[in-house]
């Protein structure tokens, strides 16, 4: 069997388990560390590690996590690794949806204990220029454990259209062209 077979048979990592640091122990020594995100998000071949009799597959507690919601392909709770920032998080989520607003994203952050004040306002919101953050060569937007990132959608209004409703043969959206007039 393989590591993935063993994890599948065990029901996978629990809600509290790490997907990034799964260890294979053999004779008390670590022989491999797997990042299941490589397999789950990119199809990497983590299946190459074959288990031997007596091996232990150890799933430690999950590391730092952030929540990504809104106009991305895979909104979810992601376990971050190392110095990964906003750009890497959006890549893990499969990228932005076509109707994502790239002018601004929100990061809701829990303040560290030393920055909290009486009155219960222990969270803050940061606005990020998403265009700038995702452009090549831009400095990384760091994320903190338990951040909640919201990728907003574009506004609903549509240019150059009128809506025709009521007692007409073909109600709906009509494109407005220069010089167009209403006649009855």
C-alpha positions as a Markdown table, in Angstrom:
| # | Residue | x | y | z |
|---|---|---|---|---|
| 1 | Unk | 0.0 | 0.0 | 0.0 |
| 2 | Unk | 0.8 | 3.6 | -0.3 |
| 3 | Unk | 0.6 | 6.6 | 2.1 |
| 4 | Unk | -2.5 | 7.8 | 0.3 |
| 5 | Unk | -4.2 | 4.4 | 0.5 |
| 6 | Unk | -3.5 | 4.3 | 4.3 |
| 7 | Unk | -4.9 | 7.8 | 4.8 |
| 8 | Unk | -7.9 | 6.9 | 2.7 |
| 9 | Unk | -8.6 | 3.8 | 4.7 |
| 10 | Unk | -8.2 | 5.9 | 7.9 |
| 11 | Unk | -10.7 | 8.5 | 6.7 |
| 12 | Unk | -8.1 | 11.1 | 5.9 |
| 13 | Unk | -6.7 | 13.7 | 8.3 |
| 14 | Unk | -9.3 | 15.0 | 10.8 |
| 15 | Unk | -10.5 | 18.5 | 10.9 |
| 16 | Unk | -7.6 | 19.3 | 13.3 |
| 17 | Unk | -4.9 | 17.3 | 11.3 |
| 18 | Unk | -2.3 | 18.8 | 9.1 |
| 19 | Unk | -2.4 | 18.3 | 5.3 |
| 20 | Unk | 1.0 | 19.8 | 4.9 |
| 21 | Unk | 3.3 | 17.8 | 7.2 |
| 22 | Unk | 2.2 | 14.1 | 7.0 |
| 23 | Unk | 5.2 | 12.0 | 8.1 |
| 24 | Unk | 6.1 | 8.4 | 7.3 |
| 25 | Unk | 8.1 | 6.9 | 10.1 |
| 26 | Unk | 10.1 | 3.7 | 9.7 |
| 27 | Unk | 12.0 | 2.1 | 12.6 |
| 28 | Unk | 11.6 | 5.4 | 14.6 |
| 29 | Unk | 13.2 | 7.4 | 11.8 |
| 30 | Unk | 11.4 | 9.8 | 9.5 |
| 31 | Unk | 11.7 | 8.5 | 5.9 |
| 32 | Unk | 9.4 | 11.0 | 4.2 |
| 33 | Unk | 7.3 | 14.1 | 4.8 |
| 34 | Unk | 4.3 | 14.7 | 2.5 |
| 35 | Unk | 2.5 | 17.8 | 1.6 |
| 36 | Unk | -1.0 | 16.6 | 0.6 |
| 37 | Unk | -1.7 | 20.0 | -1.0 |
| 38 | Unk | 0.8 | 19.0 | -3.8 |
| 39 | Unk | -1.5 | 16.0 | -4.6 |
| 40 | Unk | -4.9 | 17.6 | -3.9 |
| 41 | Unk | -4.3 | 20.9 | -5.7 |
| 42 | Unk | -1.8 | 20.0 | -8.4 |
| 43 | Unk | -2.1 | 16.2 | -8.9 |
| 44 | Unk | 1.5 | 15.6 | -7.7 |
| 45 | Unk | 2.5 | 12.0 | -7.3 |
| 46 | Unk | 2.7 | 11.6 | -3.5 |
| 47 | Unk | 1.6 | 8.0 | -4.2 |
| 48 | Unk | 5.2 | 7.0 | -4.9 |
| 49 | Unk | 6.0 | 6.3 | -1.3 |
| 50 | Unk | 5.3 | 2.7 | -0.6 |
| 51 | Unk | 4.7 | 1.6 | 3.0 |
| 52 | Unk | 6.4 | -1.4 | 4.5 |
| 53 | Unk | 5.3 | -3.5 | 7.4 |
| 54 | Unk | 5.7 | -1.6 | 10.7 |
| 55 | Unk | 5.6 | 1.9 | 9.1 |
| 56 | Unk | 3.7 | 4.6 | 10.9 |
| 57 | Unk | 1.9 | 7.4 | 9.0 |
| 58 | Unk | 1.7 | 10.3 | 11.5 |
| 59 | Unk | -0.6 | 13.3 | 10.9 |
| 60 | Unk | 0.4 | 16.1 | 13.3 |
| 61 | Unk | -1.9 | 18.9 | 14.3 |
| 62 | Unk | -2.6 | 21.4 | 11.6 |
| 63 | Unk | -0.4 | 24.5 | 11.3 |
| 64 | Unk | -1.6 | 28.1 | 10.8 |
| 65 | Unk | -4.8 | 28.4 | 8.8 |
| 66 | Unk | -6.6 | 31.2 | 7.0 |
| 67 | Unk | -10.1 | 31.3 | 5.5 |
| 68 | Unk | -10.5 | 32.4 | 1.9 |
| 69 | Unk | -14.0 | 33.3 | 0.7 |
| 70 | Unk | -15.7 | 35.1 | -2.1 |
| 71 | Unk | -14.9 | 35.2 | -5.8 |
| 72 | Unk | -12.2 | 32.5 | -6.1 |
| 73 | Unk | -12.5 | 29.1 | -7.6 |
| 74 | Unk | -12.1 | 27.1 | -4.4 |
| 75 | Unk | -13.1 | 29.1 | -1.3 |
| 76 | Unk | -12.0 | 27.1 | 1.7 |
| 77 | Unk | -9.9 | 27.1 | 4.9 |
| 78 | Unk | -6.3 | 26.7 | 3.9 |
| 79 | Unk | -3.3 | 25.6 | 6.0 |
| 80 | Unk | -0.4 | 27.9 | 5.2 |
| 81 | Unk | 3.2 | 26.8 | 5.1 |
| 82 | Unk | 6.2 | 29.0 | 5.8 |
| 83 | Unk | 6.0 | 32.5 | 4.5 |
| 84 | Unk | 3.2 | 32.0 | 2.0 |
| 85 | Unk | 1.2 | 35.1 | 1.4 |
| 86 | Unk | -1.9 | 36.3 | -0.4 |
| 87 | Unk | -0.6 | 35.5 | -3.9 |
| 88 | Unk | 0.2 | 31.9 | -3.0 |
| 89 | Unk | -3.2 | 31.5 | -1.2 |
| 90 | Unk | -5.1 | 32.7 | -4.3 |
| 91 | Unk | -3.1 | 30.3 | -6.4 |
| 92 | Unk | -3.9 | 27.4 | -4.1 |
| 93 | Unk | -7.6 | 28.4 | -4.5 |
| 94 | Unk | -7.3 | 28.0 | -8.2 |
| 95 | Unk | -7.3 | 31.7 | -9.0 |
| 96 | Unk | -9.9 | 34.4 | -9.2 |
| 97 | Unk | -13.4 | 34.0 | -10.8 |
| 98 | Unk | -14.1 | 36.2 | -13.8 |
| 99 | Unk | -16.3 | 38.5 | -11.8 |
| 100 | Unk | -13.8 | 39.1 | -9.0 |
| 101 | Unk | -13.2 | 42.8 | -8.2 |
| 102 | Unk | -9.4 | 43.2 | -8.4 |
| 103 | Unk | -9.4 | 46.7 | -7.0 |
| 104 | Unk | -9.7 | 45.7 | -3.4 |
| 105 | Unk | -9.8 | 42.6 | -1.1 |
| 106 | Unk | -10.5 | 42.6 | 2.7 |
| 107 | Unk | -8.4 | 40.8 | 5.3 |
| 108 | Unk | -10.1 | 40.5 | 8.7 |
| 109 | Unk | -7.5 | 39.9 | 11.3 |
| 110 | Unk | -7.6 | 39.1 | 15.0 |
| 111 | Unk | -5.4 | 41.6 | 16.8 |
| 112 | Unk | -2.5 | 40.2 | 18.9 |
| 113 | Unk | -3.2 | 40.4 | 22.7 |
| 114 | Unk | -0.8 | 43.3 | 23.2 |
| 115 | Unk | -2.8 | 45.4 | 20.7 |
| 116 | Unk | -6.3 | 44.7 | 22.1 |
| 117 | Unk | -8.2 | 47.4 | 24.0 |
| 118 | Unk | -11.1 | 47.2 | 26.4 |
| 119 | Unk | -14.4 | 47.3 | 24.7 |
| 120 | Unk | -14.2 | 44.1 | 22.7 |
| 121 | Unk | -13.0 | 45.4 | 19.4 |
| 122 | Unk | -10.3 | 42.8 | 19.0 |
| 123 | Unk | -10.4 | 42.5 | 15.2 |
| 124 | Unk | -9.3 | 44.8 | 12.4 |
| 125 | Unk | -9.9 | 45.0 | 8.7 |
| 126 | Unk | -7.2 | 45.7 | 6.1 |
| 127 | Unk | -7.9 | 46.7 | 2.6 |
| 128 | Unk | -5.5 | 45.4 | -0.1 |
| 129 | Unk | -5.2 | 46.5 | -3.7 |
| 130 | Unk | -5.5 | 43.1 | -5.3 |
| 131 | Unk | -4.2 | 44.3 | -8.7 |
| 132 | Unk | -1.0 | 45.4 | -7.1 |
| 133 | Unk | -0.7 | 42.4 | -4.8 |
| 134 | Unk | -1.0 | 39.9 | -7.7 |
| 135 | Unk | 1.2 | 41.8 | -10.2 |
| 136 | Unk | 4.6 | 40.1 | -11.0 |
| 137 | Unk | 7.4 | 41.4 | -8.8 |
| 138 | Unk | 5.1 | 42.9 | -6.2 |
| 139 | Unk | 6.0 | 42.6 | -2.6 |
| 140 | Unk | 4.2 | 39.8 | -0.8 |
| 141 | Unk | 1.1 | 40.5 | 1.3 |
| 142 | Unk | 1.7 | 38.6 | 4.5 |
| 143 | Unk | -1.0 | 36.7 | 6.2 |
| 144 | Unk | -1.5 | 35.9 | 9.9 |
| 145 | Unk | -3.0 | 32.8 | 11.5 |
| 146 | Unk | -6.8 | 32.9 | 11.5 |
| 147 | Unk | -7.1 | 35.7 | 8.9 |
| 148 | Unk | -10.3 | 35.8 | 6.9 |
| 149 | Unk | -9.8 | 37.0 | 3.4 |
| 150 | Unk | -12.7 | 38.1 | 1.3 |
| 151 | Unk | -12.4 | 38.5 | -2.5 |
| 152 | Unk | -15.2 | 40.8 | -3.5 |
| 153 | Unk | -17.2 | 40.7 | -6.7 |
| 154 | Unk | -17.8 | 43.4 | -9.3 |
| 155 | Unk | -20.9 | 45.5 | -9.2 |
| 156 | Unk | -24.0 | 44.4 | -10.9 |
| 157 | Unk | -24.9 | 47.4 | -13.1 |
| 158 | Unk | -24.4 | 46.8 | -16.8 |
| 159 | Unk | -23.5 | 49.5 | -19.4 |
| 160 | Unk | -25.3 | 50.3 | -22.6 |
| 161 | Unk | -28.6 | 48.4 | -21.9 |
| 162 | Unk | -32.2 | 49.1 | -21.2 |
| 163 | Unk | -34.6 | 46.6 | -19.7 |
| 164 | Unk | -37.9 | 46.2 | -21.5 |
| 165 | Unk | -40.8 | 44.8 | -19.4 |
| 166 | Unk | -44.5 | 44.6 | -19.5 |
| 167 | Unk | -46.9 | 43.9 | -22.3 |
| 168 | Unk | -44.4 | 43.5 | -25.1 |
| 169 | Unk | -43.6 | 40.6 | -27.4 |
| 170 | Unk | -39.9 | 40.2 | -26.4 |
| 171 | Unk | -39.2 | 41.5 | -22.9 |
| 172 | Unk | -35.7 | 41.6 | -21.6 |
| 173 | Unk | -32.3 | 43.3 | -22.0 |
| 174 | Unk | -31.8 | 45.4 | -25.1 |
| 175 | Unk | -28.4 | 46.8 | -26.1 |
| 176 | Unk | -28.4 | 50.6 | -26.5 |
| 177 | Unk | -26.4 | 51.9 | -29.5 |
| 178 | Unk | -25.6 | 55.5 | -30.3 |
| 179 | Unk | -28.5 | 57.3 | -31.9 |
| 180 | Unk | -31.1 | 54.7 | -30.8 |
| 181 | Unk | -34.6 | 56.1 | -30.1 |
| 182 | Unk | -37.7 | 54.8 | -28.4 |
| 183 | Unk | -40.7 | 54.6 | -30.6 |
| 184 | Unk | -44.1 | 53.1 | -30.3 |
